[in-house]
PDB file of C-alpha atoms in Angstrom:
ATOM      1  CA  LYS A   1      42.524 -18.688  18.430  1.00  0.00           C
ATOM      2  CA  GLY A   2      45.738 -19.862  16.715  1.00  0.00           C
ATOM      3  CA  GLN A   3      46.627 -16.319  15.676  1.00  0.00           C
ATOM      4  CA  ALA A   4      46.172 -15.074  19.262  1.00  0.00           C
ATOM      5  CA  ILE A   5      48.591 -17.733  20.488  1.00  0.00           C
ATOM      6  CA  ALA A   6      51.087 -16.825  17.739  1.00  0.00           C
ATOM      7  CA  ASP A   7      50.831 -13.148  18.673  1.00  0.00           C
ATOM      8  CA  SER A   8      51.525 -13.950  22.317  1.00  0.00           C
ATOM      9  CA  LEU A   9      54.647 -15.965  21.417  1.00  0.00           C
ATOM     10  CA  LYS A  10      56.177 -12.951  19.645  1.00  0.00           C
ATOM     11  CA  PHE A  11      58.155 -15.162  17.241  1.00  0.00           C
ATOM     12  CA  ASP A  12      60.356 -13.357  14.742  1.00  0.00           C
ATOM     13  CA  GLU A  13      60.497 -14.719  11.173  1.00  0.00           C
ATOM     14  CA  ALA A  14      63.480 -17.013  11.834  1.00  0.00           C
ATOM     15  CA  ARG A  15      61.846 -18.555  14.904  1.00  0.00           C
ATOM     16  CA  THR A  16      58.556 -18.933  13.017  1.00  0.00           C
ATOM     17  CA  ARG A  17      60.424 -20.897  10.343  1.00  0.00           C
ATOM     18  CA  THR A  18      62.229 -23.267  12.672  1.00  0.00           C
ATOM     19  CA  ALA A  19      59.497 -23.800  15.271  1.00  0.00           C
ATOM     20  CA  LEU A  20      56.432 -23.843  13.038  1.00  0.00           C
ATOM     21  CA  ILE A  21      57.054 -24.011   9.303  1.00  0.00           C
ATOM     22  CA  ASP A  22      59.922 -26.529   9.218  1.00  0.00           C
ATOM     23  CA  GLU A  23      57.948 -28.923  11.411  1.00  0.00           C
ATOM     24  CA  GLN A  24      54.822 -28.625   9.254  1.00  0.00           C
ATOM     25  CA  LEU A  25      56.820 -29.205   6.052  1.00  0.00           C
ATOM     26  CA  ALA A  26      58.390 -32.335   7.559  1.00  0.00           C
ATOM     27  CA  ASP A  27      54.925 -33.590   8.558  1.00  0.00           C
ATOM     28  CA  ALA A  28      53.799 -33.164   4.933  1.00  0.00           C
ATOM     29  CA  GLY A  29      56.671 -35.336   3.666  1.00  0.00           C
ATOM     30  CA  TRP A  30      59.277 -32.724   2.758  1.00  0.00           C
ATOM     31  CA  SER A  31      62.917 -33.121   3.727  1.00  0.00           C
ATOM     32  CA  PHE A  32      65.644 -30.555   4.284  1.00  0.00           C
ATOM     33  CA  ASP A  33      68.461 -32.979   3.417  1.00  0.00           C
ATOM     34  CA  GLU A  34      69.705 -32.102  -0.059  1.00  0.00           C
ATOM     35  CA  HIS A  35      71.439 -35.483  -0.324  1.00  0.00           C
ATOM     36  CA  GLU A  36      68.210 -37.371   0.198  1.00  0.00           C
ATOM     37  CA  ASP A  37      65.550 -38.264  -2.379  1.00  0.00           C
ATOM     38  CA  ASN A  38      65.211 -35.154  -4.569  1.00  0.00           C
ATOM     39  CA  GLN A  39      61.469 -35.535  -4.745  1.00  0.00           C
ATOM     40  CA  ARG A  40      61.166 -34.357  -1.152  1.00  0.00           C
ATOM     41  CA  ARG A  41      63.872 -31.713  -1.129  1.00  0.00           C
ATOM     42  CA  VAL A  42      63.312 -28.304   0.359  1.00  0.00           C
ATOM     43  CA  ALA A  43      65.803 -25.532  -0.139  1.00  0.00           C
ATOM     44  CA  ARG A  44      65.860 -22.487   2.071  1.00  0.00           C
ATOM     45  CA  GLU A  45      66.962 -19.065   0.960  1.00  0.00           C
ATOM     46  CA  VAL A  46      67.527 -19.965  -2.677  1.00  0.00           C
ATOM     47  CA  ARG A  47      68.732 -16.978  -4.658  1.00  0.00           C
ATOM     48  CA  VAL A  48      66.253 -15.852  -7.266  1.00  0.00           C
ATOM     49  CA  ALA A  49      66.607 -13.405 -10.105  1.00  0.00           C
ATOM     50  CA  PRO A  50      66.523  -9.671  -9.419  1.00  0.00           C
ATOM     51  CA  PHE A  51      63.206  -7.923  -9.138  1.00  0.00           C
ATOM     52  CA  ALA A  52      62.480  -4.213  -9.228  1.00  0.00           C
ATOM     53  CA  SER A  53      60.789  -3.782  -5.847  1.00  0.00           C
ATOM     54  CA  ASN A  54      63.843  -5.005  -3.949  1.00  0.00           C
ATOM     55  CA  PRO A  55      66.363  -2.180  -3.379  1.00  0.00           C
ATOM     56  CA  SER A  56      69.301  -4.613  -3.465  1.00  0.00           C
ATOM     57  CA  ASN A  57      68.029  -5.844  -6.848  1.00  0.00           C
ATOM     58  CA  GLN A  58      68.312  -9.469  -5.756  1.00  0.00           C
ATOM     59  CA  GLY A  59      66.260 -11.747  -3.588  1.00  0.00           C
ATOM     60  CA  PHE A  60      66.220 -15.013  -1.742  1.00  0.00           C
ATOM     61  CA  ALA A  61      63.150 -17.206  -1.612  1.00  0.00           C
ATOM     62  CA  ASP A  62      62.354 -18.391   1.898  1.00  0.00           C
ATOM     63  CA  TYR A  63      61.665 -21.951   0.707  1.00  0.00           C
ATOM     64  CA  VAL A  64      61.517 -23.699  -2.653  1.00  0.00           C
ATOM     65  CA  LEU A  65      59.871 -27.133  -2.839  1.00  0.00           C
ATOM     66  CA  TYR A  66      61.405 -29.241  -5.623  1.00  0.00           C
ATOM     67  CA  ALA A  67      60.269 -32.205  -7.715  1.00  0.00           C
ATOM     68  CA  ALA A  68      62.469 -35.190  -8.516  1.00  0.00           C
ATOM     69  CA  THR A  69      63.245 -33.476 -11.836  1.00  0.00           C
ATOM     70  CA  GLY A  70      64.867 -30.577 -10.006  1.00  0.00           C
ATOM     71  CA  LYS A  71      62.114 -28.217 -11.152  1.00  0.00           C
ATOM     72  CA  PRO A  72      60.353 -26.114  -8.535  1.00  0.00           C
ATOM     73  CA  LEU A  73      56.864 -27.266  -7.580  1.00  0.00           C
ATOM     74  CA  ALA A  74      56.169 -24.405  -5.192  1.00  0.00           C
ATOM     75  CA  VAL A  75      57.752 -21.376  -3.651  1.00  0.00           C
ATOM     76  CA  LEU A  76      56.937 -20.542  -0.051  1.00  0.00           C
ATOM     77  CA  ALA A  77      57.014 -17.049   1.398  1.00  0.00           C
ATOM     78  CA  ALA A  78      57.292 -17.115   5.176  1.00  0.00           C
ATOM     79  CA  LYS A  79      56.274 -14.290   7.475  1.00  0.00           C
ATOM     80  CA  ARG A  80      56.581 -14.049  11.240  1.00  0.00           C
ATOM     81  CA  ALA A  81      53.679 -15.514  13.180  1.00  0.00           C
ATOM     82  CA  SER A  82      52.304 -12.134  14.226  1.00  0.00           C
ATOM     83  CA  VAL A  83      52.172 -10.717  10.674  1.00  0.00           C
ATOM     84  CA  GLU A  84      48.993 -10.630   8.598  1.00  0.00           C
ATOM     85  CA  LEU A  85      49.033 -13.544   6.176  1.00  0.00           C
ATOM     86  CA  GLU A  86      48.302 -11.528   3.011  1.00  0.00           C
ATOM     87  CA  LYS A  87      51.633  -9.701   3.297  1.00  0.00           C
ATOM     88  CA  GLY A  88      53.322 -12.813   1.896  1.00  0.00           C
ATOM     89  CA  ARG A  89      51.209 -12.981  -1.277  1.00  0.00           C
ATOM     90  CA  ALA A  90      53.087 -10.372  -3.337  1.00  0.00           C
ATOM     91  CA  GLN A  91      56.424 -11.768  -2.192  1.00  0.00           C
ATOM     92  CA  ALA A  92      55.419 -15.304  -3.220  1.00  0.00           C
ATOM     93  CA  GLU A  93      54.328 -14.031  -6.633  1.00  0.00           C
ATOM     94  CA  LEU A  94      57.669 -12.282  -7.180  1.00  0.00           C
ATOM     95  CA  TYR A  95      59.560 -15.431  -6.247  1.00  0.00           C
ATOM     96  CA  ALA A  96      57.362 -17.546  -8.552  1.00  0.00           C
ATOM     97  CA  ASP A  97      57.974 -15.098 -11.433  1.00  0.00           C
ATOM     98  CA  ALA A  98      61.729 -15.245 -10.888  1.00  0.00           C
ATOM     99  CA  LEU A  99      61.838 -19.043 -10.582  1.00  0.00           C
ATOM    100  CA  GLU A 100      59.745 -19.425 -13.727  1.00  0.00           C
ATOM    101  CA  LYS A 101      62.283 -17.313 -15.639  1.00  0.00           C
ATOM    102  CA  MET A 102      65.169 -19.316 -14.186  1.00  0.00           C
ATOM    103  CA  THR A 103      63.739 -22.822 -14.684  1.00  0.00           C
ATOM    104  CA  GLY A 104      61.036 -22.595 -17.345  1.00  0.00           C
ATOM    105  CA  GLN A 105      58.396 -24.004 -14.960  1.00  0.00           C
ATOM    106  CA  ARG A 106      56.010 -21.845 -12.972  1.00  0.00           C
ATOM    107  CA  PRO A 107      55.813 -23.073  -9.396  1.00  0.00           C
ATOM    108  CA  GLY A 108      52.714 -22.804  -7.288  1.00  0.00           C
ATOM    109  CA  SER A 109      52.804 -20.233  -4.515  1.00  0.00           C
ATOM    110  CA  LEU A 110      52.394 -20.807  -0.827  1.00  0.00           C
ATOM    111  CA  TYR A 111      52.495 -18.120   1.794  1.00  0.00           C
ATOM    112  CA  THR A 112      52.270 -18.612   5.516  1.00  0.00           C
ATOM    113  CA  ASN A 113      52.806 -17.036   8.899  1.00  0.00           C
ATOM    114  CA  GLY A 114      53.176 -20.466  10.484  1.00  0.00           C
ATOM    115  CA  VAL A 115      49.585 -20.411  11.704  1.00  0.00           C
ATOM    116  CA  ASP A 116      47.623 -19.978   8.480  1.00  0.00           C
ATOM    117  CA  THR A 117      48.720 -21.061   5.009  1.00  0.00           C
ATOM    118  CA  MET A 118      47.439 -20.083   1.576  1.00  0.00           C
ATOM    119  CA  LEU A 119      47.987 -21.997  -1.686  1.00  0.00           C
ATOM    120  CA  TRP A 120      47.780 -20.089  -4.950  1.00  0.00           C
ATOM    121  CA  ASP A 121      48.093 -21.494  -8.450  1.00  0.00           C
ATOM    122  CA  ASP A 122      47.947 -18.313 -10.488  1.00  0.00           C
ATOM    123  CA  ALA A 123      49.065 -20.172 -13.630  1.00  0.00           C
ATOM    124  CA  GLN A 124      45.597 -21.740 -13.772  1.00  0.00           C
ATOM    125  CA  LYS A 125      43.904 -18.463 -12.771  1.00  0.00           C
ATOM    126  CA  HIS A 126      42.755 -19.980  -9.473  1.00  0.00           C
ATOM    127  CA  PRO A 127      42.277 -17.628  -6.522  1.00  0.00           C
ATOM    128  CA  PRO A 128      44.353 -18.255  -3.393  1.00  0.00           C
ATOM    129  CA  ARG A 129      42.775 -20.710  -0.980  1.00  0.00           C
ATOM    130  CA  ARG A 130      43.437 -21.562   2.636  1.00  0.00           C
ATOM    131  CA  VAL A 131      44.955 -24.991   3.185  1.00  0.00           C
ATOM    132  CA  PHE A 132      45.163 -26.830   6.465  1.00  0.00           C
ATOM    133  CA  GLY A 133      48.722 -28.073   6.311  1.00  0.00           C
ATOM    134  CA  PHE A 134      51.298 -27.993   3.563  1.00  0.00           C
ATOM    135  CA  PRO A 135      50.653 -30.063   0.417  1.00  0.00           C
ATOM    136  CA  SER A 136      52.667 -33.260   0.028  1.00  0.00           C
ATOM    137  CA  PRO A 137      55.220 -33.650  -2.772  1.00  0.00           C
ATOM    138  CA  ASP A 138      52.713 -35.735  -4.757  1.00  0.00           C
ATOM    139  CA  SER A 139      49.959 -33.127  -4.355  1.00  0.00           C
ATOM    140  CA  LEU A 140      52.167 -30.324  -5.646  1.00  0.00           C
ATOM    141  CA  ALA A 141      53.431 -32.471  -8.521  1.00  0.00           C
ATOM    142  CA  TRP A 142      49.790 -33.122  -9.483  1.00  0.00           C
ATOM    143  CA  LEU A 143      48.990 -29.402  -9.269  1.00  0.00           C
ATOM    144  CA  VAL A 144      51.774 -28.591 -11.739  1.00  0.00           C
ATOM    145  CA  GLN A 145      51.011 -31.566 -14.014  1.00  0.00           C
ATOM    146  CA  GLN A 146      47.353 -30.562 -14.359  1.00  0.00           C
ATOM    147  CA  ARG A 147      48.397 -27.437 -16.200  1.00  0.00           C
ATOM    148  CA  SER A 148      49.529 -29.472 -19.205  1.00  0.00           C
ATOM    149  CA  THR A 149      47.099 -32.396 -19.092  1.00  0.00           C
ATOM    150  CA  ARG A 150      43.807 -30.675 -18.336  1.00  0.00           C
ATOM    151  CA  LYS A 151      41.343 -30.755 -21.231  1.00  0.00           C
ATOM    152  CA  SER A 152      38.483 -28.430 -21.953  1.00  0.00           C
ATOM    153  CA  LEU A 153      35.127 -30.079 -21.319  1.00  0.00           C
ATOM    154  CA  ARG A 154      34.097 -28.952 -24.801  1.00  0.00           C
ATOM    155  CA  LEU A 155      36.679 -31.342 -26.263  1.00  0.00           C
ATOM    156  CA  VAL A 156      35.639 -34.396 -24.225  1.00  0.00           C
ATOM    157  CA  PRO A 157      33.005 -36.467 -26.053  1.00  0.00           C
ATOM    158  CA  SER A 158      29.949 -37.786 -24.217  1.00  0.00           C
ATOM    159  CA  SER A 159      30.045 -41.467 -23.327  1.00  0.00           C
ATOM    160  CA  ALA A 160      27.062 -43.578 -24.333  1.00  0.00           C
ATOM    161  CA  GLU A 161      28.020 -46.020 -21.560  1.00  0.00           C
ATOM    162  CA  ILE A 162      27.270 -43.369 -18.955  1.00  0.00           C
ATOM    163  CA  ALA A 163      24.461 -41.436 -20.613  1.00  0.00           C
ATOM    164  CA  GLY A 164      23.168 -43.321 -23.631  1.00  0.00           C
ATOM    165  CA  ARG A 165      19.755 -41.836 -24.160  1.00  0.00           C
ATOM    166  CA  LEU A 166      19.368 -39.155 -26.792  1.00  0.00           C
ATOM    167  CA  TYR A 167      17.937 -36.568 -24.388  1.00  0.00           C
ATOM    168  CA  GLN A 168      20.852 -37.204 -21.966  1.00  0.00           C
ATOM    169  CA  LEU A 169      23.473 -36.721 -24.666  1.00  0.00           C
ATOM    170  CA  GLU A 170      21.744 -33.539 -25.838  1.00  0.00           C
ATOM    171  CA  ALA A 171      21.615 -32.179 -22.261  1.00  0.00           C
ATOM    172  CA  ILE A 172      25.314 -32.911 -21.768  1.00  0.00           C
ATOM    173  CA  GLN A 173      26.248 -31.119 -24.985  1.00  0.00           C
ATOM    174  CA  ARG A 174      24.136 -28.091 -24.077  1.00  0.00           C
ATOM    175  CA  VAL A 175      25.731 -27.799 -20.652  1.00  0.00           C
TER     176      VAL A 175
END
């Protein structure tokens, strides 16, 4: 139903950004004021490194969502409301690749047409998943932090306080 409404509005990409995406980002706690708290800063049209598929050999990310450290937490590829959502996936990946080279931190990828939004953390080999609203600054910071703090379950010892019987410990180790 939402896509049918978006199609009827005939928004171009710029109108989709201002009328739909900017509002949703603000609702999620992001700010467009670069002089405000850096943790919530959103930059639009940030220049990223050249990539081969772009004839001009340079590109501008539609949005980059930054952490307080100034490192990118996510890159957002925006498409007009009437465009199929998946068309933003390759663009988001290119922007993430370029930002990783520029900053040393791989951002998550978001792509949206203002109606539907997908979140993709390819650094953790997760498939893209539909999200209902943009992630907050804290959620994206957690997504990036998990990459360095996540432990393999094989390395986590069983706790006798939780499962203290011999058969329980053996079952846990086998799983």
